[in-house]
Short mmCIF file of C-alpha atoms in Angstrom, two decimals:
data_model
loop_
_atom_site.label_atom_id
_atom_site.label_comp_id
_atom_site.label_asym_id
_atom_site.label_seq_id
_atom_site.Cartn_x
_atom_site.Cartn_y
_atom_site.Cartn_z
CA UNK F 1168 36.83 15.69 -11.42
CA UNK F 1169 35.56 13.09 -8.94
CA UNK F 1170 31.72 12.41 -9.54
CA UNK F 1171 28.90 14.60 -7.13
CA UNK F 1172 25.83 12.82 -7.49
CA UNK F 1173 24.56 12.42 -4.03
CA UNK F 1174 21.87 10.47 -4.87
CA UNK F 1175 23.51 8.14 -7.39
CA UNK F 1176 26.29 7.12 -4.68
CA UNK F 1177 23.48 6.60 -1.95
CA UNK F 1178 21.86 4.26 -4.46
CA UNK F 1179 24.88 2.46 -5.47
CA UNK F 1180 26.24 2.15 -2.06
CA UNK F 1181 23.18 0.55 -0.62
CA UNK F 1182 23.79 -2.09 -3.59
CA UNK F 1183 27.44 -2.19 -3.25
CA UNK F 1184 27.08 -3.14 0.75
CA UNK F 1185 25.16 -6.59 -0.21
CA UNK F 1186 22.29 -5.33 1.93
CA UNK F 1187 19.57 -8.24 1.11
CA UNK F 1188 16.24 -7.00 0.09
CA UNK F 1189 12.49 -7.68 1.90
CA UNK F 1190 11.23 -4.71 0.26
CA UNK F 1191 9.84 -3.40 -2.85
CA UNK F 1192 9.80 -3.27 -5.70
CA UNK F 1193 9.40 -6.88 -6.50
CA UNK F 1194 11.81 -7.46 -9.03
CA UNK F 1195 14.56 -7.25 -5.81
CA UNK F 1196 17.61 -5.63 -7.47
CA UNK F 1197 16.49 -7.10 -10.73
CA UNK F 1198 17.69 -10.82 -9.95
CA UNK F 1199 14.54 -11.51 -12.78
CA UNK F 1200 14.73 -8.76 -15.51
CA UNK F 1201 15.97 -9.53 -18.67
CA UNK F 1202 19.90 -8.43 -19.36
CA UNK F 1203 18.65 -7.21 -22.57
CA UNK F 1204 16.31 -5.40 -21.29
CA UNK F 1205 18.39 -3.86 -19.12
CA UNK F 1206 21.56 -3.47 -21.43
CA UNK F 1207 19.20 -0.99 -23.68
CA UNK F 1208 17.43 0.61 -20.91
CA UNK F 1209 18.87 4.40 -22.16
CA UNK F 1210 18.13 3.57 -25.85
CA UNK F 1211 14.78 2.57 -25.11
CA UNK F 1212 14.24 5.93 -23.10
CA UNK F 1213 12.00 7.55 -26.42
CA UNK F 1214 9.27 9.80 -26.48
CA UNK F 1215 6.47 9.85 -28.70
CA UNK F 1216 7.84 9.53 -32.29
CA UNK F 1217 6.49 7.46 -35.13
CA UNK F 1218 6.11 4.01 -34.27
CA UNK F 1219 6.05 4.07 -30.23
CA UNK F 1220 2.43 5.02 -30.00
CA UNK F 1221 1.02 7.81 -26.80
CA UNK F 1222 -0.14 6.76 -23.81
CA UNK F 1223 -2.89 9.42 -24.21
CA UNK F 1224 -4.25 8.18 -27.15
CA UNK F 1225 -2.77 4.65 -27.55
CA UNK F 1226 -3.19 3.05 -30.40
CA UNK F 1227 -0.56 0.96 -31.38
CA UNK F 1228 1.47 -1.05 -29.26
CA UNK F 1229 0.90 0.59 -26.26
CA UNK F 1230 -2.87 -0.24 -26.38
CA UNK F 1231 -2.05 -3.80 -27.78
CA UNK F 1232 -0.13 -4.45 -24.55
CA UNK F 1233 -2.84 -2.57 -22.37
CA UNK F 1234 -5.38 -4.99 -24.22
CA UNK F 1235 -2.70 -8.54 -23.07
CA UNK F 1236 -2.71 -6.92 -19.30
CA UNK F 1237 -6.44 -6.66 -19.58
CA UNK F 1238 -6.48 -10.66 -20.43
CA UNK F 1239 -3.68 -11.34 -18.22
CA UNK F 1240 -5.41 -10.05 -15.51
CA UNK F 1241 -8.88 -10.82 -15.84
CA UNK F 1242 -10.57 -7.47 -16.66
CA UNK F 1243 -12.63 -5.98 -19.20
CA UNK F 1244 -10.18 -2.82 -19.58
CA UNK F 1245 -6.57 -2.03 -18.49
CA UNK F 1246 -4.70 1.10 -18.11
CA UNK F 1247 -1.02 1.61 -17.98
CA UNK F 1248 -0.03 3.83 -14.96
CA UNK F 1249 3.40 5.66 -14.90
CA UNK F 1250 2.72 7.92 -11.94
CA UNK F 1251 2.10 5.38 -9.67
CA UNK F 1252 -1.25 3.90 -8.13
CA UNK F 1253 -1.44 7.08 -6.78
CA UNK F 1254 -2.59 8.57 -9.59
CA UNK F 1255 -5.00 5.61 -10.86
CA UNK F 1256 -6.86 6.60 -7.09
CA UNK F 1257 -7.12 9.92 -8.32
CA UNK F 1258 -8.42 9.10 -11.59
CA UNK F 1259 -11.36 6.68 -10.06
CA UNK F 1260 -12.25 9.26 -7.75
CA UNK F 1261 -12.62 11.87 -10.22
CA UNK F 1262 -14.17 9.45 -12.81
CA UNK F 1263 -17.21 8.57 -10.40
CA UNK F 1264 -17.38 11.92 -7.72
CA UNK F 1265 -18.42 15.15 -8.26
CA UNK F 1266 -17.84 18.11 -5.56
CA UNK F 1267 -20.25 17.25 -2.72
CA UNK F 1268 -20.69 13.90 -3.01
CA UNK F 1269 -20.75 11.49 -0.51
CA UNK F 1270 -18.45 8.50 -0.60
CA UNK F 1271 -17.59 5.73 1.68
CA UNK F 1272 -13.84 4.85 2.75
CA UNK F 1273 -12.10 3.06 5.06
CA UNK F 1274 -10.54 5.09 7.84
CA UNK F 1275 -7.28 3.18 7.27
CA UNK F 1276 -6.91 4.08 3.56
CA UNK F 1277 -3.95 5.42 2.44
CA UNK F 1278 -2.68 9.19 1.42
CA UNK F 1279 -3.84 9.14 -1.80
CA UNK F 1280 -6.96 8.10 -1.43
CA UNK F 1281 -7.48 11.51 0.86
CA UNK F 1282 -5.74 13.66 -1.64
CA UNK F 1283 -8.41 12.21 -4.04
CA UNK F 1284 -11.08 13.99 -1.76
CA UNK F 1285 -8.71 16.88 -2.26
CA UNK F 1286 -8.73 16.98 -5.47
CA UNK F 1287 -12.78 15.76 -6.07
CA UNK F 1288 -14.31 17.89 -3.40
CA UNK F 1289 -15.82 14.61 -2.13
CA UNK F 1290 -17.74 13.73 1.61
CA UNK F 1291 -16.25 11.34 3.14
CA UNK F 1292 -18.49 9.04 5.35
CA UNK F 1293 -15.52 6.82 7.35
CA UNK F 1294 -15.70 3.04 7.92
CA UNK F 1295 -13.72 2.18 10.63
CA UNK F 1296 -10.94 -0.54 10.70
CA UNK F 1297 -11.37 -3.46 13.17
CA UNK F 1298 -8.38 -3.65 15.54
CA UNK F 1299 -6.21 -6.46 16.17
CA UNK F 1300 -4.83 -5.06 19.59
CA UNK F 1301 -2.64 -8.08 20.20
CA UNK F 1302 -1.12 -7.83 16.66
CA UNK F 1303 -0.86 -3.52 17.06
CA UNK F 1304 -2.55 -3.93 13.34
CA UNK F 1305 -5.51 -2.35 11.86
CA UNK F 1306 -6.96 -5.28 10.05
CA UNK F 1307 -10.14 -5.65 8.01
CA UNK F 1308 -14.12 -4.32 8.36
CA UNK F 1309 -17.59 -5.10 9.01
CA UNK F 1310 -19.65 -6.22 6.44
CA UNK F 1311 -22.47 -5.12 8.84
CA UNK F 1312 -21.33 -1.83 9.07
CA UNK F 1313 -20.70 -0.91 5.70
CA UNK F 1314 -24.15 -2.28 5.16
CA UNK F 1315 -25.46 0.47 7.59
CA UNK F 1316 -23.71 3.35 6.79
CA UNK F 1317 -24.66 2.57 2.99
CA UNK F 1318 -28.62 1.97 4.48
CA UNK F 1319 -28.22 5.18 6.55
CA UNK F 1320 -26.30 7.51 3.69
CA UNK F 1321 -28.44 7.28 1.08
CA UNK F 1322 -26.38 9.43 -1.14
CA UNK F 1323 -23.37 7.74 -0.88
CA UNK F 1324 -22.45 7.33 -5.03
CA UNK F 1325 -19.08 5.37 -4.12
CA UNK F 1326 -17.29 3.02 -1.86
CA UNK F 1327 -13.38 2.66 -2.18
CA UNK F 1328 -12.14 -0.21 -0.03
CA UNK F 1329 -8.06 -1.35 0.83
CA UNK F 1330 -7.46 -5.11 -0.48
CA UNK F 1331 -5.16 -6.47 0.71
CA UNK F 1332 -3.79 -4.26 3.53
CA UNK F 1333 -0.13 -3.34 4.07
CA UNK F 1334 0.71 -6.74 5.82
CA UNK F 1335 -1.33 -9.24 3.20
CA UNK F 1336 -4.67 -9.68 4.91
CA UNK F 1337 -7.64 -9.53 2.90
CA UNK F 1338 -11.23 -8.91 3.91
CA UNK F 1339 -14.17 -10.94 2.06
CA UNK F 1340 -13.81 -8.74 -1.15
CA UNK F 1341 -16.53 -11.55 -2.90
CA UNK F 1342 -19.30 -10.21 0.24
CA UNK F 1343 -18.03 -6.67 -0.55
CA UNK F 1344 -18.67 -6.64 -3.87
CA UNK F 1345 -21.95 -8.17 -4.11
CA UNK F 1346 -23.32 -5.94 -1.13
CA UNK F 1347 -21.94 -2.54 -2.19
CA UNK F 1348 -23.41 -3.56 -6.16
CA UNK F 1349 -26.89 -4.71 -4.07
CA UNK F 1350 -27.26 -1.09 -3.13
CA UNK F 1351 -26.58 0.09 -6.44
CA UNK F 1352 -23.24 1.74 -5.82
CA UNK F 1353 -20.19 2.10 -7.75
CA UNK F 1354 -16.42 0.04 -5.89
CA UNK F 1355 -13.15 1.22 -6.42
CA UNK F 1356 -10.48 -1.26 -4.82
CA UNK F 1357 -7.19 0.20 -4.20
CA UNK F 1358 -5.22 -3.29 -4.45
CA UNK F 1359 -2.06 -1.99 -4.50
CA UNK F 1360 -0.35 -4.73 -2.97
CA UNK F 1361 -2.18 -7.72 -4.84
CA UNK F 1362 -1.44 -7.34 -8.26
CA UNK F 1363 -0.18 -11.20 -8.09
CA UNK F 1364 -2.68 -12.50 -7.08
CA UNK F 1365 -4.02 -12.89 -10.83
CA UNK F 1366 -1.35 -15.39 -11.15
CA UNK F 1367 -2.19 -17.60 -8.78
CA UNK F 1368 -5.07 -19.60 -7.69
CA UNK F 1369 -2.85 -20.42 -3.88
CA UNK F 1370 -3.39 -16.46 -3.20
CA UNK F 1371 -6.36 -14.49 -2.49
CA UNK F 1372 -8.93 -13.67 -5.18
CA UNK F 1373 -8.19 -11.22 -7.08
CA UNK F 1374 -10.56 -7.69 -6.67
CA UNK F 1375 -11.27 -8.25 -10.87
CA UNK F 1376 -12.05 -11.62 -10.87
CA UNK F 1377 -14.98 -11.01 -7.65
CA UNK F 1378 -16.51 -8.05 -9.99
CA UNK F 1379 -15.49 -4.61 -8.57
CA UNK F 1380 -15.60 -1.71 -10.98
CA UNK F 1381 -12.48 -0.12 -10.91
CA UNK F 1382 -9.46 -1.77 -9.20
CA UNK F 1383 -5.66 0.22 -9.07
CA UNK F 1384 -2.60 -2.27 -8.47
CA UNK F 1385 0.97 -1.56 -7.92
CA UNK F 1386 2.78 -3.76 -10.60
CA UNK F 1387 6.15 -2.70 -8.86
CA UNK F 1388 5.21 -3.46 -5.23
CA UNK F 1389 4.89 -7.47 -5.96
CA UNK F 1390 5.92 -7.98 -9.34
CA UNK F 1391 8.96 -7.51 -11.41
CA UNK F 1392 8.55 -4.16 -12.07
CA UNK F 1393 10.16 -0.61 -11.55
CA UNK F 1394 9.05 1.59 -8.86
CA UNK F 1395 5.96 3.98 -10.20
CA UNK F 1396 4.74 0.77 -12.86
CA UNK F 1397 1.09 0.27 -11.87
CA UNK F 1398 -2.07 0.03 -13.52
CA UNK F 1399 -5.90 0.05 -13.27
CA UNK F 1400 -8.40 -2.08 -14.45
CA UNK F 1401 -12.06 -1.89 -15.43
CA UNK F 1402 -14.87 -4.82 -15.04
CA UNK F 1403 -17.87 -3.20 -15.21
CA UNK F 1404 -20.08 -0.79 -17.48
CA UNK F 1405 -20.79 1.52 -14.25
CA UNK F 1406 -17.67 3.13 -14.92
CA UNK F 1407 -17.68 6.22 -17.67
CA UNK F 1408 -14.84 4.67 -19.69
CA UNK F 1409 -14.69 8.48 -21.38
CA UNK F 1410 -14.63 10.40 -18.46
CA UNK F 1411 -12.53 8.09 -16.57
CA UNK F 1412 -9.69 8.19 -19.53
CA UNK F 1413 -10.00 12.39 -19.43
CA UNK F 1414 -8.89 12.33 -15.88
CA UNK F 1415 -5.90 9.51 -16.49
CA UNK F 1416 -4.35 12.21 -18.87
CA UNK F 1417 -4.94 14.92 -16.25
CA UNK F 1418 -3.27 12.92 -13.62
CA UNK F 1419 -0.53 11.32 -16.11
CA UNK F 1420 2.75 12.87 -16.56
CA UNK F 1421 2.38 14.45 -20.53
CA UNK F 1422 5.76 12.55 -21.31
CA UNK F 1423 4.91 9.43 -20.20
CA UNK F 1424 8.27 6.94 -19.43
CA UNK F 1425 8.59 4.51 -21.88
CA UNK F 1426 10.88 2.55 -19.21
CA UNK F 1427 8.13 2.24 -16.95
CA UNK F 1428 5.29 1.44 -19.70
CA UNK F 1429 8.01 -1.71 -21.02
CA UNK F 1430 8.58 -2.57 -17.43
CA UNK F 1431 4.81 -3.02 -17.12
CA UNK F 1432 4.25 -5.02 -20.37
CA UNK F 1433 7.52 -7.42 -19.91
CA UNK F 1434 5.91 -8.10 -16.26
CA UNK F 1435 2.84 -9.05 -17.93
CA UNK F 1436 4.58 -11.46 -20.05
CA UNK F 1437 7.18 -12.47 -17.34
CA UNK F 1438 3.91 -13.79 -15.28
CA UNK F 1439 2.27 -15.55 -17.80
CA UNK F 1440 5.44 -17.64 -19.21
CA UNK F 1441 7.64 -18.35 -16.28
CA UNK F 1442 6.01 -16.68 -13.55
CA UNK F 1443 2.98 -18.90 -12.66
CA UNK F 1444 5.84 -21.05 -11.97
CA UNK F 1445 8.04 -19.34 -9.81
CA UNK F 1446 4.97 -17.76 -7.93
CA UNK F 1447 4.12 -21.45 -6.73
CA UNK F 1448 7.53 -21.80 -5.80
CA UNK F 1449 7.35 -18.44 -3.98
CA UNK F 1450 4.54 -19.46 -2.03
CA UNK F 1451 5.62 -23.25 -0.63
CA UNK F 1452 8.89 -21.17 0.60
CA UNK F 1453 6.75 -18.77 2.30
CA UNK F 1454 4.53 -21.66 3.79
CA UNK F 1455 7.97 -23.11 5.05
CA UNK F 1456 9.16 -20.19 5.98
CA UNK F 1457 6.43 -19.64 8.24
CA UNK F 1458 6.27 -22.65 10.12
CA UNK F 1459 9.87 -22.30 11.02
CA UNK F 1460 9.40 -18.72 12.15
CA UNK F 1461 6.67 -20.00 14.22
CA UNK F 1462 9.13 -22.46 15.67
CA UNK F 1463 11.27 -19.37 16.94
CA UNK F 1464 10.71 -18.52 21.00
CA UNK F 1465 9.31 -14.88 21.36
CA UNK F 1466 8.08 -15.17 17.22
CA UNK F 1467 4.72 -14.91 15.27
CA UNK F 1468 4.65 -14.96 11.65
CA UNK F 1469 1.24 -13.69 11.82
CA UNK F 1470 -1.65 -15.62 9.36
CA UNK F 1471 -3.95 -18.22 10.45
CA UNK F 1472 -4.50 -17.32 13.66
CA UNK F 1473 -6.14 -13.95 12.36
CA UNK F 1474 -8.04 -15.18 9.84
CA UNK F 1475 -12.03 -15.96 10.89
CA UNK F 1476 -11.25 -12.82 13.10
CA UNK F 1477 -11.36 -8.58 12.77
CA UNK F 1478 -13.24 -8.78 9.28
CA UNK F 1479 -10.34 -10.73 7.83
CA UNK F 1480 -11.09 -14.08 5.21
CA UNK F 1481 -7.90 -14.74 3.69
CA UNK F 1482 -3.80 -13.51 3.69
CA UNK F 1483 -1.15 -13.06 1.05
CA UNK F 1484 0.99 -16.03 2.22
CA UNK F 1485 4.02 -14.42 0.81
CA UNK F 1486 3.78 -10.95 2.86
CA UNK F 1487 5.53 -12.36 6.11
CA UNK F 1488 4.82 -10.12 8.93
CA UNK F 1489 6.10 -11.20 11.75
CA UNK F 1490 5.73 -10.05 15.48
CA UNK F 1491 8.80 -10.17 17.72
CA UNK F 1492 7.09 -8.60 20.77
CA UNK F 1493 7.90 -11.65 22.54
CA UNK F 1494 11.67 -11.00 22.24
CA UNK F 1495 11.34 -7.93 24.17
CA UNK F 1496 12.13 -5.45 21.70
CA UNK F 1497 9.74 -3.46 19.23
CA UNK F 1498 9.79 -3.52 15.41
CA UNK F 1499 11.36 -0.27 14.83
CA UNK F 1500 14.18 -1.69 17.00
CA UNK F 1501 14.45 -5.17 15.27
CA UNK F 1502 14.73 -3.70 11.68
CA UNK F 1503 17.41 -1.39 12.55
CA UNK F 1504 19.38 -4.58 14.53
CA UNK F 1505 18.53 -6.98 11.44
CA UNK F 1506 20.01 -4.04 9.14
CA UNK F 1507 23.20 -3.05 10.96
CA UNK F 1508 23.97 -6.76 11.97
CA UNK F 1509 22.60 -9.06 9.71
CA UNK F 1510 22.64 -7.22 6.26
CA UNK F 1511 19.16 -7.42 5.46
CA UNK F 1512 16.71 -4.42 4.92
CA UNK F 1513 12.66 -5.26 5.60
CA UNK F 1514 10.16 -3.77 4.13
CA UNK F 1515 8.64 -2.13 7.22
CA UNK F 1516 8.20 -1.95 10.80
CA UNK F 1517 6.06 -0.84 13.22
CA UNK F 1518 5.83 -1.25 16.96
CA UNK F 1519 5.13 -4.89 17.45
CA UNK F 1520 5.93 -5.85 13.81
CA UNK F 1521 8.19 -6.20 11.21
CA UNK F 1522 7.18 -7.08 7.26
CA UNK F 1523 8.84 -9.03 4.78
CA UNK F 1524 7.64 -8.87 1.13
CA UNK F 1525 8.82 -12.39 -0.93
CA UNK F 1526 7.91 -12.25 -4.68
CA UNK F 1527 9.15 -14.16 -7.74
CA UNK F 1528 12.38 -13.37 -7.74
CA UNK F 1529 13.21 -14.48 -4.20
CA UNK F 1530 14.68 -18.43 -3.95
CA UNK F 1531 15.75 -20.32 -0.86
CA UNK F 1532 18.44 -18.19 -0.31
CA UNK F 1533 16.78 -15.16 0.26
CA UNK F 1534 13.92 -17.30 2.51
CA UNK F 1535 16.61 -19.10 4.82
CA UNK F 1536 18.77 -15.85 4.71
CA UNK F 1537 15.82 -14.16 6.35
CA UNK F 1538 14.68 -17.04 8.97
CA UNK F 1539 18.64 -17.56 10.06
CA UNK F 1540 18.26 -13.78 10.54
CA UNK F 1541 15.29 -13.69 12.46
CA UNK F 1542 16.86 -16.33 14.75
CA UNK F 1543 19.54 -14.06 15.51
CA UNK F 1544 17.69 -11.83 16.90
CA UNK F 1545 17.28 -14.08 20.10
CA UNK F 1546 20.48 -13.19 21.38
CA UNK F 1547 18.77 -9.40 21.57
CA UNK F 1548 15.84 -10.46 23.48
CA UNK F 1549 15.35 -8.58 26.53
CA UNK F 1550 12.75 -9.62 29.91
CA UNK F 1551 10.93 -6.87 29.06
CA UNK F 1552 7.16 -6.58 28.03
CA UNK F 1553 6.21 -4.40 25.47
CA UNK F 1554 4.28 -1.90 25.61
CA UNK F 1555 1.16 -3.19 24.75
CA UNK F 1556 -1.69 -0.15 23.00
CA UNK F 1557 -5.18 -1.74 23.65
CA UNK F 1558 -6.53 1.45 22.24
CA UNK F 1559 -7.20 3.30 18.55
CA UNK F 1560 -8.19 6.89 19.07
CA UNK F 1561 -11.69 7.93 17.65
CA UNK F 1562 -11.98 8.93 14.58
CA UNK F 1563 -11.64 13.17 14.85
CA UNK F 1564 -14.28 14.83 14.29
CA UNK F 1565 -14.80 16.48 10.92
CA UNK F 1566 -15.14 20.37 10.97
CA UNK F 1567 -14.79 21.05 7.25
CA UNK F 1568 -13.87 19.02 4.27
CA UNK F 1569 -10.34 18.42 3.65
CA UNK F 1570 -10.66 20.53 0.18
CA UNK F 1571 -11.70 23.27 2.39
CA UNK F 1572 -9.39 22.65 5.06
CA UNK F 1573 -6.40 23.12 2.77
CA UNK F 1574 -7.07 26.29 1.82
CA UNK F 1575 -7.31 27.88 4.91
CA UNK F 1576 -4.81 30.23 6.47
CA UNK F 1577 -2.71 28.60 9.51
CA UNK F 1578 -1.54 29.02 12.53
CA UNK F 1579 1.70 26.46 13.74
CA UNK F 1580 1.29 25.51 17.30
CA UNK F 1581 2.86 22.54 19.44
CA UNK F 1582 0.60 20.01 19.29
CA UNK F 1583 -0.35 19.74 23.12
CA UNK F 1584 -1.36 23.38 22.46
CA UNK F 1585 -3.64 22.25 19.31
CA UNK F 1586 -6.06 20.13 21.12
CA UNK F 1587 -9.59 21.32 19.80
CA UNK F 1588 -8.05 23.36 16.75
CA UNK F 1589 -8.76 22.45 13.22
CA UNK F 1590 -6.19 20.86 11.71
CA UNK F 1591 -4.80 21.81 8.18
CA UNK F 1592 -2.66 19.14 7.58
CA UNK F 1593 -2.05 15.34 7.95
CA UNK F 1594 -0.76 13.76 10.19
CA UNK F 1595 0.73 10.11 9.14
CA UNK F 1596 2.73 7.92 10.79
CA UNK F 1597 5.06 5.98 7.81
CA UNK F 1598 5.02 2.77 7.36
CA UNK F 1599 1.98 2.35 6.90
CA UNK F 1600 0.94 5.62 5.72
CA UNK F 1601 -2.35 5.77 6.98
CA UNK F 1602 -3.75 9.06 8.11
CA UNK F 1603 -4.54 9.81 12.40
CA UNK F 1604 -6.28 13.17 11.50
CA UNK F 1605 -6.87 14.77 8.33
CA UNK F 1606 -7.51 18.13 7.27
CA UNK F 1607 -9.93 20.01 8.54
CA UNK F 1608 -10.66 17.47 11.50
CA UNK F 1609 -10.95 18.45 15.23
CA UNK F 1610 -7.44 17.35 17.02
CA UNK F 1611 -8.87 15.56 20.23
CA UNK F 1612 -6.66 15.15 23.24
CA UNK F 1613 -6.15 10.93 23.20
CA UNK F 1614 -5.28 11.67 19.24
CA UNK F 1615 -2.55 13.68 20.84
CA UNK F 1616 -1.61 11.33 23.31
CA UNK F 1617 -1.41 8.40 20.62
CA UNK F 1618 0.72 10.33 18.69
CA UNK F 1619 3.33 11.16 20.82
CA UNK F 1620 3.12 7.83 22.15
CA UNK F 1621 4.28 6.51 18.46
CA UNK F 1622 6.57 9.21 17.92
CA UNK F 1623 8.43 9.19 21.09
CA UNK F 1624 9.29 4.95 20.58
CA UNK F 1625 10.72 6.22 16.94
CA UNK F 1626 7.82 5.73 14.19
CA UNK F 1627 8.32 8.66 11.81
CA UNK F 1628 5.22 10.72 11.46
CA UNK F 1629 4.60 13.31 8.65
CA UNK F 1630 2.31 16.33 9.46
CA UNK F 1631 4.39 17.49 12.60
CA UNK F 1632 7.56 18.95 12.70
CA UNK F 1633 9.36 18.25 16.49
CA UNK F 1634 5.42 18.21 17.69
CA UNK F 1635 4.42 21.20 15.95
CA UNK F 1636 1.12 21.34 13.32
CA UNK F 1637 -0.56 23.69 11.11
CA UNK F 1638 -4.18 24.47 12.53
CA UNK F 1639 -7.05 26.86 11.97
CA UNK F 1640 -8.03 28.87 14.85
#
């Protein structure tokens, strides 16, 4: 009988067709994971017997190699994560917020961080993002205003800030940490998309190392990892270590892969024998690589020029994201033309943009690949100016809290017929997955506007189904 398994073939296909990777997860295929490891991937695919410890109560080898990531990464605690940062943002939340309390996020956070006020019952109190309009990229924040809204909101208990963002770009995470512990407050730091920076002192410093309390990182995203291997660290003695641990067994799956717990420890280890080494390598390709896509008419690999500027004080050198508005053609348009004609699949797009993630296991092939690629795309540029948006809509106003929002009953309307209604859902535009209006927000007419505007040039949006969205009238 000839094999059904949709999902298998999609998988293997993608593989099959030599498409190269810019994308997570960071072990790219896995060029850099040991064949050993990988010849006794099913045999190692146990459950809790005698011997292989339990994630909810290590103590045996799991907690020896939670105690090596705490070293290797500079904290006083470390936590093995199998469902993802996702649920390492949950578990902060809920280890530091009670229902009702007030705590400070950016606006541009992503999903999870929402669900956690969801799940806690949580205030927000929103920072807003400061807007590179040239760039079509929310970037960093004001130190200035996070200092008022913490002066102002008195009863803020937490502050949970992005480092880096999607693209690599890092706000003064040193400034925020000393300001947000000067007013007595607890920081969570989602850095999903730094975790290697510990492993290199040519990358931004590490949210650990400047002293926040609780930082979440994506092992997979940069390191050689599988997809859902993350892990969250503690620094501090703000945190309840106890109460913290209850809700990482909440969160956690109760049978815990041991696949993704090994793929976290033998990343560890990876890093600190051979990867210091091949991270420094990583890094003077990406420095080379973007001085020759600088070279390219119509290109920006996007970096320097930001940083002094929109809150930002360092980048990721190896998160390329590169603007190609000058060639006439948007992001969305350039991934699908480097994909169908050049072989290569990017991490993301978006209208002026497109991102390349470069990690350990990338060598010069992968880095000229990509730049020979990105030349190609001259022969696609059009004398056309893009659409520049010199605008972000306001932040909606909030009617209820999201937890409350949720649970109310909906009405579906198109969403030129929502303006002024509560809305019950999200709406997200993916990449980058950060949410326009949340539940129970009011949906304001230039929201609408900006969101047809994305989803009419091709951005995917979750939260509206052909313009449609679930509101409370």
């Amino acid at each position: 009988m000839k094999l059904s398994a949709p999902l298998y073939e999609a998988l293997l296909k993608y593989v099959e067709d030599g498409t190269m990777p810019y994308h997570m997860p960071g072990h790219k295929e896995g060029r850099i994971i040991s064949r050993k490891y990988i010849e006794n991937l099913a045999k190692i695919d146990l459950t809790e017997v005698p011997g292989t410890d339990n994630l909810h109560d290590p103590q045996g080898p799991i907690l020896e190699a939670e105690k090596l990531a705490a070293k290797a990464f500079g904290a006083k605690m470390s936590f093995f994560l199998v469902n993802g940062t996702t649920c390492g943002i949950y578990a902060a939340m809920s280890a530091v917020l009670n229902d009702g309390d007030a705590v400070l996020i950016q606006r541009n956070s992503h999903k999870s961080v929402y669900n956690g006020l969801i799940l806690t019952g949580a205030t927000p109190v929103y920072l807003n993002p400061l807007m590179d309009y040239e760039d079509g990229i929310a970037m960093g924040v004001s130190v200035d205003e996070l200092e008022g809204l913490l002066k102002d909101n008195k009863d803020i208990k937490a502050v949970l800030i992005t480092y880096p963002n999607y693209y690599g770009f890092c706000i003064d995470i040193k400034r925020i940490v000393d300001l947000v512990h000067k007013y007595n407050k607890i920081l969570i730091v989602d850095e999903a998309h730094g975790a290697h920076f510990a492993f290199s002192d040519r990358l931004p410093l590490p949210a650990s190392k400047a002293g926040a309390d609780i930082v979440v990182e994506s092992i997979h995203k940069t390191l050689p990892a599988f997809t859902q291997s993350s892990i969250l660290h503690v620094n501090t003695d703000r945190v309840d270590a106890d109460r913290l641990k209850f809700y990482l067994s909440l969160y956690q799956s109760t049978s815990p892969s041991y696949i993704l717990m090994t793929s976290i420890d033998l990343a560890r280890d990876f890093m600190e024998r051979k990867g210091k080494d091949r991270l420094d390598k990583c890094v003077n390709l990406s420095i080379d690589a973007r001085n020759k896509l600088n070279a390219i008419e119509g290109v920006k690999c996007i970096g320097d020029d930001v940083v002094g500027k929109y809150g930002i004080n360092d980048y990721d050198t190896t998160k390329l994201a590169i603007s190609i508005k000058g060639l006439g053609i948007s992001g969305s348009e350039a991934e699908r033309i480097l994909r169908e004609n050049f072989n290569i699949q990017m991490e993301m797009s978006d209208l002026y943009n497109i991102l390349a993630i470069m990690t350990v296991a990338d060598d010069e092939k992968e880095f000229d690949k990509l730049v020979k690629s990105i030349e190609g795309l001259l022969k696609y540029k059009r004398n056309q100016e893009i659409r520049l948006i010199d605008y972000y809509p306001d932040v909606p106003e909030m009617k209820m809290k999201p937890s409350e929002a949720v649970k109310k009953p909906y009405t579906l309307l198109k969403i030129d017929d929502a303006v002024d209604s509560v809305s019950l859902d999200y709406v997200i535009p993916y990449p980058p997955g950060v949410p326009l209006i949340c539940p129970g927000e009011i949906i304001k007419k230039d929201m609408v506007q900006y969101i047809k505007l994305l989803y009419n040039i091709g951005i995917k949006i979750v939260g509206i189904d052909n313009l449609n969205i679930r509101v409370f009238k």
